[in-house]
Coordinates of C-alpha atoms in Angstrom, one line a residue:
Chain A
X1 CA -6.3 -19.5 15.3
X2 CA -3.4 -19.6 17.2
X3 CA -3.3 -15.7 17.6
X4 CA -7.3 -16.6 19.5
X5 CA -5.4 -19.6 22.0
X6 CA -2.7 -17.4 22.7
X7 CA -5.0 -15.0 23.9
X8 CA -7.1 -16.8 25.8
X9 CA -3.9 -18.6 27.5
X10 CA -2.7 -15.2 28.3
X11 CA -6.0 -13.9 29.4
X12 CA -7.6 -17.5 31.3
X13 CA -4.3 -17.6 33.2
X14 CA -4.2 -13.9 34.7
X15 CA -7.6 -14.4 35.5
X16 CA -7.2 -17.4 37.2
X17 CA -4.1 -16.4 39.0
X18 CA -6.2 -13.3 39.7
X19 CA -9.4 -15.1 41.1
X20 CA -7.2 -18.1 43.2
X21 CA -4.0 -16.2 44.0
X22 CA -6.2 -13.7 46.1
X23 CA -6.3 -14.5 49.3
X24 CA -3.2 -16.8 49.3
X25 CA -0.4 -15.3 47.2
X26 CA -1.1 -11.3 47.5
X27 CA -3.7 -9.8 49.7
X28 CA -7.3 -9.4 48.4
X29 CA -8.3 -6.4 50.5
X30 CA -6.0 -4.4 48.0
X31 CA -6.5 -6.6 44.7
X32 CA -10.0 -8.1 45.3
X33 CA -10.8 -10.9 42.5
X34 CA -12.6 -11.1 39.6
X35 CA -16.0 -13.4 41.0
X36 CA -16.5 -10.2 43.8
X37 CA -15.7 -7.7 40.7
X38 CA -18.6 -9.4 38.9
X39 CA -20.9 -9.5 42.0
X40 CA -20.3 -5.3 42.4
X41 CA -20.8 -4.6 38.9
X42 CA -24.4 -6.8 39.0
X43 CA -25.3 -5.2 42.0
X44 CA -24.4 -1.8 40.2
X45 CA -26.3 -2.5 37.6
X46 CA -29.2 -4.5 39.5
X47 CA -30.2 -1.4 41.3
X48 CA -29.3 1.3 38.5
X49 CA -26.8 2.9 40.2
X50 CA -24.3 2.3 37.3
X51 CA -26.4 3.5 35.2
X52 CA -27.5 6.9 36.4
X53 CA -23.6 7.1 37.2
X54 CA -22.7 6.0 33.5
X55 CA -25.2 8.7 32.5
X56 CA -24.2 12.0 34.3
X57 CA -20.8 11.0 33.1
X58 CA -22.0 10.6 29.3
X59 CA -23.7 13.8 29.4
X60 CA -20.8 15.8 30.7
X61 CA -18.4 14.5 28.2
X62 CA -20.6 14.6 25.5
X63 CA -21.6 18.3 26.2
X64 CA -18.3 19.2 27.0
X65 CA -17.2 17.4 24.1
X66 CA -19.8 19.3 21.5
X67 CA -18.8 22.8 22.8
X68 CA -15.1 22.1 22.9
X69 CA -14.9 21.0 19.6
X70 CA -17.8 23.3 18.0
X71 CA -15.6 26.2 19.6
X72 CA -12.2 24.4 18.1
X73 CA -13.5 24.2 14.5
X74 CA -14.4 27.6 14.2
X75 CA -11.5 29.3 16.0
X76 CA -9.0 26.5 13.9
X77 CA -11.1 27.6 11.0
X78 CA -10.8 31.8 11.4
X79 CA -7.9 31.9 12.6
X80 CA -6.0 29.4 9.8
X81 CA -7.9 31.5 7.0
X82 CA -6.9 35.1 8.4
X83 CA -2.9 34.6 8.1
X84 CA -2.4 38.0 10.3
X85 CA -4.5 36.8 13.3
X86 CA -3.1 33.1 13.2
X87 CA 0.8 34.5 13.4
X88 CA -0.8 37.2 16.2
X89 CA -2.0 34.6 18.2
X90 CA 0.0 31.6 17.4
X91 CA 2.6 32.6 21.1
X92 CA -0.4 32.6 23.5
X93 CA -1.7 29.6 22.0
X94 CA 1.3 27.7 22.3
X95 CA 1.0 28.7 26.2
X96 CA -2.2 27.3 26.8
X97 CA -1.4 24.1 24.8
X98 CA 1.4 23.0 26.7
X99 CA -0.7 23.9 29.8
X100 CA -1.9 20.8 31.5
X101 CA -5.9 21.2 31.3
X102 CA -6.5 19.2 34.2
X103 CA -4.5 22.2 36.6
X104 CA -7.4 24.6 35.7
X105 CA -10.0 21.8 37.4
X106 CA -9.6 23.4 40.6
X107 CA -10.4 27.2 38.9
X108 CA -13.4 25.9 37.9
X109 CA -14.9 24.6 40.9
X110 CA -14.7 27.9 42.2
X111 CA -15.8 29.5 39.4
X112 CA -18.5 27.0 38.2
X113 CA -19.2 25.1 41.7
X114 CA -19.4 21.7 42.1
X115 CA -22.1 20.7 39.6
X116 CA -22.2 19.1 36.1
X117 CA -20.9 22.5 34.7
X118 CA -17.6 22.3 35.8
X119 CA -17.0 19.0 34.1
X120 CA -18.8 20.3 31.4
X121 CA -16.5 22.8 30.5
X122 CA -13.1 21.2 32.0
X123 CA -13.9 18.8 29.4
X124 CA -14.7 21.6 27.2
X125 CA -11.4 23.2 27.6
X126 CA -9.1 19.9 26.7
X127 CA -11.4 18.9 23.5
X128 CA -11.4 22.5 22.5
X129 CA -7.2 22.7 22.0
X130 CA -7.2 19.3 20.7
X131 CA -9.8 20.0 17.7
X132 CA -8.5 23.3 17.3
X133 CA -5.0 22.2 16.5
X134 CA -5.9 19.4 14.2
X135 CA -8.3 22.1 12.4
X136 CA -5.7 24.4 11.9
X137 CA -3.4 22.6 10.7
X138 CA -5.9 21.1 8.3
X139 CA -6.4 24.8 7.2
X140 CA -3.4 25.8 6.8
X141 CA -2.3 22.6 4.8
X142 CA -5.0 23.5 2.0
X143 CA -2.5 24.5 -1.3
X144 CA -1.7 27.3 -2.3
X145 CA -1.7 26.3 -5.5
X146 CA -5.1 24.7 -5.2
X147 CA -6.5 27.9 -4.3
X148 CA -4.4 29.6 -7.1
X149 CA -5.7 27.3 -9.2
X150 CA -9.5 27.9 -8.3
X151 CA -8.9 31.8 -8.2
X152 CA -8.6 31.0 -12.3
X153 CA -11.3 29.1 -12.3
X154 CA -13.4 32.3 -10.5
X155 CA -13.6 31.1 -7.3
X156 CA -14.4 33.9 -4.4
X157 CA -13.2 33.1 -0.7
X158 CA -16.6 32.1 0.1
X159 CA -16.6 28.9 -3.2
X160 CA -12.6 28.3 -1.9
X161 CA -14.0 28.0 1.9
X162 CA -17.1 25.8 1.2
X163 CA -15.7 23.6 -1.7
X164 CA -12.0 23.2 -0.4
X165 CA -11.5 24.3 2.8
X166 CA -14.2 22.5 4.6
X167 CA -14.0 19.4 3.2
X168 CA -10.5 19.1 3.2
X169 CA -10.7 20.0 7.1
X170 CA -13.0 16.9 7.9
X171 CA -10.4 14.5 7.7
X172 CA -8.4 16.4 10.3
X173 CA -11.7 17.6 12.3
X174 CA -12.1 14.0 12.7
X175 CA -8.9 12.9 13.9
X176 CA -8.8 15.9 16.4
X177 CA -12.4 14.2 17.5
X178 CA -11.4 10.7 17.3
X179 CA -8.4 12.0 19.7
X180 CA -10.7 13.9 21.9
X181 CA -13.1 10.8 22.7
X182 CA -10.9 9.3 25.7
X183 CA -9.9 12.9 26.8
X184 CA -13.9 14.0 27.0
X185 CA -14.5 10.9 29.7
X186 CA -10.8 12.0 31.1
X187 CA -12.0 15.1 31.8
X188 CA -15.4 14.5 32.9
X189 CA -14.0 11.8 35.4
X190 CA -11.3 13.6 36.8
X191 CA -14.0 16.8 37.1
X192 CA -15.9 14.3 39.2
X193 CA -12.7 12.8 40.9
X194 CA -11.7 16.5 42.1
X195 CA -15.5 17.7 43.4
X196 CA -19.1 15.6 42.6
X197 CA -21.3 13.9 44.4
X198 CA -22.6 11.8 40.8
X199 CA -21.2 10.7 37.8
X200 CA -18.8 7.6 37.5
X201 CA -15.9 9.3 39.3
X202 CA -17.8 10.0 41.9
X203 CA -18.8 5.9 41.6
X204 CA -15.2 5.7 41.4
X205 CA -13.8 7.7 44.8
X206 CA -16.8 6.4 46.6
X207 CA -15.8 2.7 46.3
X208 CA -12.1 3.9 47.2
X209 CA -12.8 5.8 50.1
X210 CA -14.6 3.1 51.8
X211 CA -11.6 0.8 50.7
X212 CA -14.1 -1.0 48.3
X213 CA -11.3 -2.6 45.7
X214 CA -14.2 -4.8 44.2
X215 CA -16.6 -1.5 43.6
X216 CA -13.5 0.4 42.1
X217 CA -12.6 -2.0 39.8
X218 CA -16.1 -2.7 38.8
X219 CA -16.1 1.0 37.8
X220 CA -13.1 0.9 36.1
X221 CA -14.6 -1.9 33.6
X222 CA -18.0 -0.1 33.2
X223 CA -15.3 3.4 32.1
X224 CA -13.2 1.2 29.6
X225 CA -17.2 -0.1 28.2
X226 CA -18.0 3.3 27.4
X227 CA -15.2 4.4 26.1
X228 CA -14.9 1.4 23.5
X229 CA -18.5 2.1 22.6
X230 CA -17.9 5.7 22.4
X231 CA -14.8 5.2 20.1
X232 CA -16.6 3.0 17.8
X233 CA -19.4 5.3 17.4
X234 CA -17.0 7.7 16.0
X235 CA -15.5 5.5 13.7
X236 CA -18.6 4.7 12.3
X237 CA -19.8 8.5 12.0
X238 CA -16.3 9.1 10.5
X239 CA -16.4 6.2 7.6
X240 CA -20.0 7.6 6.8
X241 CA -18.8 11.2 6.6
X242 CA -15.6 9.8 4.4
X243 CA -16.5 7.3 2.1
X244 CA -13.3 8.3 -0.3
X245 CA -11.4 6.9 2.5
X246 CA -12.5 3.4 2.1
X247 CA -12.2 3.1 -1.4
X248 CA -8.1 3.5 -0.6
X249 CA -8.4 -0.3 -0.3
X250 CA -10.3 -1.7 -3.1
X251 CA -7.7 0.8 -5.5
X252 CA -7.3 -0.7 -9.1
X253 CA -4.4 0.0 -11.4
X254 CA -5.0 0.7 -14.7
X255 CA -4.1 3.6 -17.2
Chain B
X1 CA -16.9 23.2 -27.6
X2 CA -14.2 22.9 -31.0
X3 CA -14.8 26.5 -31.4
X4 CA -11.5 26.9 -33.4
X5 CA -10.7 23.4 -35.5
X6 CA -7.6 24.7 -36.3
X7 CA -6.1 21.8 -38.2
X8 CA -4.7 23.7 -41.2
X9 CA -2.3 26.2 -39.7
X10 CA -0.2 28.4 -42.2
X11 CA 3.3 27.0 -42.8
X12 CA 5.5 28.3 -39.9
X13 CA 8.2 28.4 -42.2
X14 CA 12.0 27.5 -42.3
X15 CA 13.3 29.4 -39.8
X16 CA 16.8 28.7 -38.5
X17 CA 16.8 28.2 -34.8
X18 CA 19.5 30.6 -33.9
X19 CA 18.1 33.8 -33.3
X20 CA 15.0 33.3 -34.6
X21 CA 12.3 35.2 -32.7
X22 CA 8.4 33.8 -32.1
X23 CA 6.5 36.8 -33.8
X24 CA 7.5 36.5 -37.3
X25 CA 5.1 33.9 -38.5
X26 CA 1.9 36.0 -39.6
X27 CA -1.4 34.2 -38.0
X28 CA -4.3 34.5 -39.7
X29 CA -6.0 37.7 -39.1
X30 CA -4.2 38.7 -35.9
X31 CA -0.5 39.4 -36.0
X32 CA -0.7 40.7 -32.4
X33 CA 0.6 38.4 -29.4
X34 CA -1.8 37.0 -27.6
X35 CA 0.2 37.1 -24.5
X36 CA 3.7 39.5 -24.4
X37 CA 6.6 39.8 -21.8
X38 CA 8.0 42.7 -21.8
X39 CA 11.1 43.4 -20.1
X40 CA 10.0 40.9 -17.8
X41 CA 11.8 40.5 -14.6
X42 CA 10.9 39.1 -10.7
X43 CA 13.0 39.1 -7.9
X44 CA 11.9 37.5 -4.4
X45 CA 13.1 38.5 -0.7
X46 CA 14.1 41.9 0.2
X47 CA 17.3 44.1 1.3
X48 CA 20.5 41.8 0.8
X49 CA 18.8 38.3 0.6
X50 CA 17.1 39.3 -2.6
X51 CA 16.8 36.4 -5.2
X52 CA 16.5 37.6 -9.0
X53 CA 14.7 34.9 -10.2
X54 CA 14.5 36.5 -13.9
X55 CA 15.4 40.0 -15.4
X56 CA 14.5 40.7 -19.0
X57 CA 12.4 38.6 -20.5
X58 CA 11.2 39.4 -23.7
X59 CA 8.7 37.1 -25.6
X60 CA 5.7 36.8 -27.6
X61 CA 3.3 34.2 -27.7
X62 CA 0.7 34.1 -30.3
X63 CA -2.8 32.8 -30.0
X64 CA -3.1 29.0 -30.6
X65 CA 0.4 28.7 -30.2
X66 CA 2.2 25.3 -28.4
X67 CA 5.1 27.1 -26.1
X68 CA 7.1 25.4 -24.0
X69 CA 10.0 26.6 -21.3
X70 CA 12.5 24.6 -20.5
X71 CA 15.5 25.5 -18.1
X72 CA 17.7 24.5 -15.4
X73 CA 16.1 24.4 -12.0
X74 CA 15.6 27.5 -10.6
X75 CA 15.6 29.9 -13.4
X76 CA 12.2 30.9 -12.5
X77 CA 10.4 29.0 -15.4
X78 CA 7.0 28.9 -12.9
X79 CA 7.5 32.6 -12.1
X80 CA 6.6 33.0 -16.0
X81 CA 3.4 30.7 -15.5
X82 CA 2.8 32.7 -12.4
X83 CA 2.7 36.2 -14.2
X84 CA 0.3 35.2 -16.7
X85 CA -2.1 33.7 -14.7
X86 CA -1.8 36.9 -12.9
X87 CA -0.8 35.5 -8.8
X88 CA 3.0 37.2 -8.8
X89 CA 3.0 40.8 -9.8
X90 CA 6.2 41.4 -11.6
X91 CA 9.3 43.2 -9.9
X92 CA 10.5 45.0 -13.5
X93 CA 8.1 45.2 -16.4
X94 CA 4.9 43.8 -17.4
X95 CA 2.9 40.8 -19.1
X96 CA 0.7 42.0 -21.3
X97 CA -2.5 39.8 -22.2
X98 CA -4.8 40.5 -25.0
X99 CA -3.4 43.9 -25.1
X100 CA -4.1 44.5 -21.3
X101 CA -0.8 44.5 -18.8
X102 CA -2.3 41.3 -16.4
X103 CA -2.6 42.9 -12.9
X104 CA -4.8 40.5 -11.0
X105 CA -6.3 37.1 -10.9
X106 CA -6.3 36.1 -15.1
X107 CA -8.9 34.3 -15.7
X108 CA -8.7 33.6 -19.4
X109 CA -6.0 30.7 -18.1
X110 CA -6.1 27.3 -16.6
X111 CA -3.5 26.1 -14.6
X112 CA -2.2 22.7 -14.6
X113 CA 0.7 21.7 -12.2
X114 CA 2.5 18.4 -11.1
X115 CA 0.5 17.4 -8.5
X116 CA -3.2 17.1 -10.2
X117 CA -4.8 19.1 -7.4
X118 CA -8.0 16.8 -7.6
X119 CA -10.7 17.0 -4.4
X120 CA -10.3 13.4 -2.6
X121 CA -13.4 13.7 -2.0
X122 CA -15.2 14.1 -5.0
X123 CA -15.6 11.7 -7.4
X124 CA -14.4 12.3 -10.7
X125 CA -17.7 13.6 -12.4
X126 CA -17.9 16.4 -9.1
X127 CA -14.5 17.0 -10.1
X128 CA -14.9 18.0 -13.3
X129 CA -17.6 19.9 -12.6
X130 CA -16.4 22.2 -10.0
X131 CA -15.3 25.2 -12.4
X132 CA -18.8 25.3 -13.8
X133 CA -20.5 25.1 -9.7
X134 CA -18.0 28.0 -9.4
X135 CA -19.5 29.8 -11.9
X136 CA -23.3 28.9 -11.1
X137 CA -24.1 27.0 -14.3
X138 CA -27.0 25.1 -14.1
X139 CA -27.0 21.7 -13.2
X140 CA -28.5 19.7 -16.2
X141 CA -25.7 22.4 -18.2
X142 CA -23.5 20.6 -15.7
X143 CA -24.0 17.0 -16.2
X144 CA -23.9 17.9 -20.0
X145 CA -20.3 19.5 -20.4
X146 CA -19.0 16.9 -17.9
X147 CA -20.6 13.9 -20.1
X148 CA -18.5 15.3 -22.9
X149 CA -15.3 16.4 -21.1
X150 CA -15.1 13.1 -19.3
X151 CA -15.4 11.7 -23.5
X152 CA -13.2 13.4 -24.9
X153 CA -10.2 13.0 -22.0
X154 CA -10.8 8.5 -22.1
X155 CA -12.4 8.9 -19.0
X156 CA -15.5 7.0 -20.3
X157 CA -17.0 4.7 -17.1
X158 CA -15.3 6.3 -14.2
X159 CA -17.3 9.2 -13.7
X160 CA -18.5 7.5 -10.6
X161 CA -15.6 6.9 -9.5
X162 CA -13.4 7.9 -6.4
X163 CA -9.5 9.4 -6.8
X164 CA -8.1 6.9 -4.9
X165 CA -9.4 4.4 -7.6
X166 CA -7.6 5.8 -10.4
X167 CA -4.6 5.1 -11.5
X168 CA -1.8 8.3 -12.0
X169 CA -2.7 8.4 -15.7
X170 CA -6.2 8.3 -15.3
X171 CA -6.5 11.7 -12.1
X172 CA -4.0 13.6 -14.8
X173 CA -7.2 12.9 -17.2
X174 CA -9.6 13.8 -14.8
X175 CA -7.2 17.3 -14.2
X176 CA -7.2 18.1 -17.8
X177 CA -10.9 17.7 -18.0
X178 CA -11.4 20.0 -15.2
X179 CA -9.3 22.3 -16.8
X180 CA -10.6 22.4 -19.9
X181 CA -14.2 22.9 -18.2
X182 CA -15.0 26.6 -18.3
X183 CA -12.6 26.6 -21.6
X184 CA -9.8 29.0 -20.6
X185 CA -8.2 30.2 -23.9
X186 CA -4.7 29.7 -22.6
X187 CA -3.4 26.7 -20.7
X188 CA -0.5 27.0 -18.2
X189 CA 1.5 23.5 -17.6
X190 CA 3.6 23.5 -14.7
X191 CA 5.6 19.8 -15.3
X192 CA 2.5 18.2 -16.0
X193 CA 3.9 15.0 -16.6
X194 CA 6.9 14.8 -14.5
X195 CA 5.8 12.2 -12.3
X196 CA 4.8 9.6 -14.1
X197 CA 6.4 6.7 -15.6
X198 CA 8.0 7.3 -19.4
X199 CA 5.1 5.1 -21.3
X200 CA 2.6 6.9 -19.9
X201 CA 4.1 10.5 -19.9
X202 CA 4.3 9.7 -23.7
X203 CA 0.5 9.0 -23.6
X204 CA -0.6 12.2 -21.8
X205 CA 1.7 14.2 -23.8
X206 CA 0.2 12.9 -27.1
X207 CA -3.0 13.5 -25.9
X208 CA -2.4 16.8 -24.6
X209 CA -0.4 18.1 -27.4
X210 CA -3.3 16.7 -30.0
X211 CA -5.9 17.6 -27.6
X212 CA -4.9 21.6 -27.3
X213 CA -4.0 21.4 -31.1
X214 CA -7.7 21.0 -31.7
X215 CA -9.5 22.7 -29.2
X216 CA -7.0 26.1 -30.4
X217 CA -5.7 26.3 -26.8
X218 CA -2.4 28.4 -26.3
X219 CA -0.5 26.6 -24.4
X220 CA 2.4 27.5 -22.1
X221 CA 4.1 24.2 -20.9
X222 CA 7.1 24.7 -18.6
X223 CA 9.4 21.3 -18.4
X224 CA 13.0 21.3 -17.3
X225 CA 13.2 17.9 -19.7
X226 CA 15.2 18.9 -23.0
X227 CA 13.0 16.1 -25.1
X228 CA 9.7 16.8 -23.9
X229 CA 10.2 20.4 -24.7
X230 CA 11.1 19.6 -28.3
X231 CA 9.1 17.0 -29.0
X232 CA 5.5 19.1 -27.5
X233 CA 6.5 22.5 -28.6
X234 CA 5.9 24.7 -31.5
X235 CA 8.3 27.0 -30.1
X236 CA 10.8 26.5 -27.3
X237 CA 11.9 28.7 -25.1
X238 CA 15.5 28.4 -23.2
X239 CA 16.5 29.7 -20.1
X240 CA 19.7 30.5 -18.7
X241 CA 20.7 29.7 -15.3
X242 CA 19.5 32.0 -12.6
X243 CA 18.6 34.3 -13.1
X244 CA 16.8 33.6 -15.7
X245 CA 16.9 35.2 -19.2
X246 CA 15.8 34.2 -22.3
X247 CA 19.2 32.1 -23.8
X248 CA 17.1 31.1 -27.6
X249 CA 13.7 31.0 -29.0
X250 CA 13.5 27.5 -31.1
X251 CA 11.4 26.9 -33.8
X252 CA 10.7 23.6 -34.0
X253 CA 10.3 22.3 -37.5
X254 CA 8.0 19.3 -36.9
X255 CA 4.5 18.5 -37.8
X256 CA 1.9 19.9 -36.2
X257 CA 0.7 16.1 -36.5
X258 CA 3.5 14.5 -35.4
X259 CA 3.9 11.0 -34.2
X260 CA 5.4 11.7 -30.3
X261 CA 7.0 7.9 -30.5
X262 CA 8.6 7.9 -33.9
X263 CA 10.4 11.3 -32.9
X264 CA 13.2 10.1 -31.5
X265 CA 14.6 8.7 -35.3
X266 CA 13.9 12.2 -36.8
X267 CA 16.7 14.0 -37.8
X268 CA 15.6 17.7 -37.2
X269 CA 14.4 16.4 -33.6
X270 CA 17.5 14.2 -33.2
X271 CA 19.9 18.1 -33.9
X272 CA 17.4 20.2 -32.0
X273 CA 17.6 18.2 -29.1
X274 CA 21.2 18.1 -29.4
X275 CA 21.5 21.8 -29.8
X276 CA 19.6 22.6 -26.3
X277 CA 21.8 19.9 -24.8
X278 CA 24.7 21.9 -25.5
X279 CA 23.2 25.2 -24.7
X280 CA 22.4 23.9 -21.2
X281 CA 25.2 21.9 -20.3
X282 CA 26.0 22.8 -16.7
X283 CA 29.2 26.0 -17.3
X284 CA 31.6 23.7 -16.2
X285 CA 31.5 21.7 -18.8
X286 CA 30.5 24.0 -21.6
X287 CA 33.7 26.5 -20.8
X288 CA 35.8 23.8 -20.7
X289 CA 37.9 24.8 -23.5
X290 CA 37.8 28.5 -22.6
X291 CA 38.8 28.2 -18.7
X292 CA 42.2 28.6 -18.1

C-alpha cells in the first residue's frame, strides 16, 4: 500500500510541477506540459494520424524483426552444430557484433532508398546478431555428455537436433527475442529518424522540426505504448511456448 | 523385462583380496568376459603437453557382474567408462566387448553420470520414453514400457510431472528409468550419486544395486568414495594415482543381498574398507616411514 502512495506522490508531484511550473519556473516552449501533451496525442489520434504512423512503424519492426531473427536462428543453429564453420567464422563475427548497427542506416538508404525497406532490414540487421548470438550459445551449451549419452541410446544427428538441440535452444531463442523487442522499434525509428516521410519517427522529427515540444512528446508516449504492449505479447508467447518454466515456482520437495 | 532373475548366483568363493584377479569365478555357461581391457591405456594432448591419463589396464568383467572403480581424482576412472561405451578411442590397446574390440558408438550400454541429463522440458513420462522415440517404437509400446519403468523405479504418480517438480532423488529415478528403457546389457555409472545428500545416496544405491542385481545388468560404477565402492561392488577395482593403473582387484565377500545400512558394523566391510584406505592414502603419508 505504501509502495502505491509513494508512487503516486512521486508521480502526482512531477506532473504537477510539470503542468504549473511551465510557463513560470522553466520555459514551456522547450518542456511544454502535460494538459497540451494530452491535447496532441487526442488530436493524433482523433484524426488517425497516430495510428497510420503507429502502423508503418509496427510493420517495419515486426518484418524486420521476423527476418532478423528467422535468419539468426538458423545461422546460430548451423553454424553451432558444424564446430569447423563456427571456429572459421567466429573473427568476422565478432567484427560485425561490435559494429554499431545503426552506422550502416546511412548504407542502406542508398542501397534500399528511402522506403519501408530500409527500416525493414536496418531492423533486420540488429535483431539478426542479437538472436544469432543467444542461439549459438544455446547450441553450443547442449552437453556433450547428453549427446554421448543419446548416441547409446541410438540417437542419429537428426533425433539429437530435433529432441535436444531445438528445444533446448528455445529458451535462449527467446531471450535473444525478448532482447530484440525494443531494438526492432529502435531500429525502425531511427530508420525513419534518418530518411521517411511515415512511420512514428517520422511523427517524431516532424513535431521537432516545427519546434512542436507538445507533438514530440505525445509521440514519445504513443512509442513507450507500443513497446510495453509489444513486450508483453512476448512474454505471453514465451510462457505458452515454456510451460516447464513456470512450474520452477510451485517446486515440491520430496524424495 | 526380468529376462535373467538371477537371484541364485554361484558362490564367488573365498578369495583373498590381495592379488586376486576378477576371472576366476566360473559363471554359469560362459567363462568368457563380457567386457575385457587389455593393455588398456589413453593419453590426452599432443607433443610435450601430453597427459597419460592410464597405461596398462588389464581387467575382466563378467556378465551380470557389479564393478566398481574407485580412485583418486584424475586417474582417468571416466576414461574407462568412456571406452566401453565406445566415445574415446584408446591411445594403447583395446576394450574388447562380447568378443568384439569396441571401435564406435556401443550401444549394448547406458550411461549414467552425475548430472541426470533429464530434458527440462519433458515431463517425466516423455523422458522416459525418449530411448524408445529414438528407436521408433510404437506409441501404445511406448506408454506400456514407461507404465512399468516408471513402477518399478517409485516413480508411481509423477509421470505427469515436470523436472523442476521433483526433488534430486526423484530426477535420479526418472534417469535410471530412462536408462533402463531400451535395456542396455551393461550400465556405466559415472558418480551417480555424488550429489546428493548421504540418506538419500543410501536409498538410490540400494535400489540400484538391488535393482541391477535382478534385472542381470553388468554394471560398471565409477566412485572416487572408498565406502560406496565396497559396499555396491562385487568386485572393486583400485586405481593408482595418475596415471592410472590397476593398484588391486577386490573381491568383496558380502551378500549379494546385503543390507546397504547395516554394513557399516560388518567386519569383512569394516577391513576392506580399511584396506583401500591405506592403499590410497595420498604418498605422503603412506611413505612416511620409508622417506628419508
Amino acid at each position: 500500500m505504501s509502495v502505491w502512495l509513494i508512487r503516486l506522490v512521486i508521480v502526482g508531484g512531477f506532473f504537477a510541477f510539470w503542468q504549473f511550473g511551465a510557463g513560470t519556473v522553466f520555459n514551456e516552449f522547450f518542456f511544454s506540459r502535460p494538459s497540451a501533451i494530452c491535447g496532441q496525442l487526442w488530436d493524433l489520434m482523433a484524426s488517425g494520424r497516430l495510428f497510420y504512423h503507429s502502423a508503418i512503424t509496427l510493420i517495419e519492426a515486426l518484418a524486420g524483426f521476423a527476418c532478423g531473427s528467422a535468419a539468426g536462428l538458423l545461422a546460430g543453429i548451423v553454424l553451432g552444430r558444424n564446430e569447423v564453420l563456427g571456429k572459421a567464422l567466429d573473427p568476422i563475427i565478432t567484427i560485425f557484433y561490435s559494429l554499431p548497427k545503426i552506422a550502416l542506416g546511412p548504407l542502406f538508404v542508398i542501397w534500399f532508398g528511402i522506403g519501408i525497406e530500409m527500416k525493414i532490414v536496418l531492423t533486420a540487421t540488429i535483431v539478426f546478431f542479437l538472436v544469432f548470438l543467444n542461439t549459438y550459445t544455446g547450441v553450443r551449451g547442449v552437453s556433450r555428455e547428453l549427446v554421448a549419452i543419446m548416441k547409446l541410446m541410438g540417437a542419429t544427428e537428426r533425433n539429437i537436433l530435433s529432441k535436444v538441440v531445438l528445444p533446448s535452444v528455445v529458451t535462449w531463442v527467446f531471450t535473444g527475442l525478448r532482447l530484440s523487442v525494443p531494438y526492432a522499434l529502435i531500429g525502425a525509428i531511427v530508420g525513419e529518424l534518418i530518411a521517411s516521410n511515415q512511420g512514428l519517427g517520422y511523427l517524431l522529427s516532424n513535431a521537432a522540426g516545427q519546434f512542436n515540444t507538445a507533438g514530440v512528446f505525445a509521440t514519445i508516449v504513443a512509442i513507450v505504448v507500443m513497446t510495453m504492449l509489444l513486450n508483453a505479447t512476448v512474454k505471453f508467447v514465451e510462457r505458452r511456448m515454456m510451460p516447464w518454466q513456470d512450474e520452477q515456482a510451485t517446486r515440491e520437495v520430496s524424495i | 523385462m526380468q529376462k535373467n532373475m538371477q537371484f541364485s548366483r554361484e558362490d564367488r568363493g573365498q578369495m583373498d583380496s590381495a592379488g586376486a584377479t576378477a576371472t576366476t569365478a566360473p559363471r554359469g555357461s560362459k567363462n568368457e568376459a563380457l567386457i575385457r581391457f587389455s593393455d588398456f591405456g589413453k593419453n590426452f594432448g599432443k607433443g610435450a603437453k601430453t597427459v597419460v591419463a592410464t597405461r596398462a589396464i588389464n581387467l575382466d568383467v563378467l556378465s551380470g557382474q557389479f564393478v566398481t572403480i574407485v580412485g583418486p581424482s584424475g586417474c582417468g576412472k571416466s576414461t574407462l567408462l568412456n571406452a566401453v561405451a565406445g566415445i574415446l578411442p584408446p591411445t594403447q590397446g583395446q576394450v574388447i566387448y562380447r568378443g568384439a574390440p569396441v571401435h564406435d558408438v556401443n550401444r549394448r550400454v547406458g550411461y549414467m553420470t552425475q548430472s541426470d541429463h533429464l530434458l527440462p522440458w519433458r515431463k517425466v513420462a516423455a523422458n522416459i520414453a525418449l530411448p524408445l522415440e529414438i528407436q521408433r517404437k510404437p506409441k501404445a509400446v511406448i506408454a506400456e514400457r514407461v507404465n512399468e519403468l516408471i513402477k518399478l523405479v517409485g516413480l508411481d504418480g509423477f509421470s505427469d510431472s515436470y523436472l523442476s517438480q521433483l526433488s534430486g532423488g526423484m530426477r535420479k529415478r526418472c534417469a535410471l528409468a530412462r536408462v533402463l528403457a531400451y535395456d542396455p546389457e551393461t550400465l556405466l555409472m559415472d558418480e551417480p550419486f555424488s550429489a546428493l545428500d548421504a540418506q538419500l545416496r543410501i536409498t538410490m544405491q540400494t535400489e540400484v544395486r538391488d535393482l541391477c542385481l535382478r534385472l542381470g545388468k553388468t554394471v560398471l560404477f565409477v566412485t572416487h568414495d572408498i565406502d560406496e565402492a565396497i559396499a555396491l561392488g562385487d568386485i572393486c577395482v583400485v586405481l593408482s594415482e595418475r596415471p592410472g593403473t590397476v593398484r588391486e582387484i577386490i573381491t568383496v565377500n558380502l551378500p549379494r543381498d546385503r543390507d546397504l545400512r547395516r554394513l557399516r558394523s560388518d567386519p569383512h566391510y569394516v577391513e576392506t574398507t580399511e584396506h583401500v584406505w591405506a592403499l590410497l592414502a595420498p604418498p605422503s603419508v603412506a611413505q612416511k616411514g620409508r622417506v628419508a
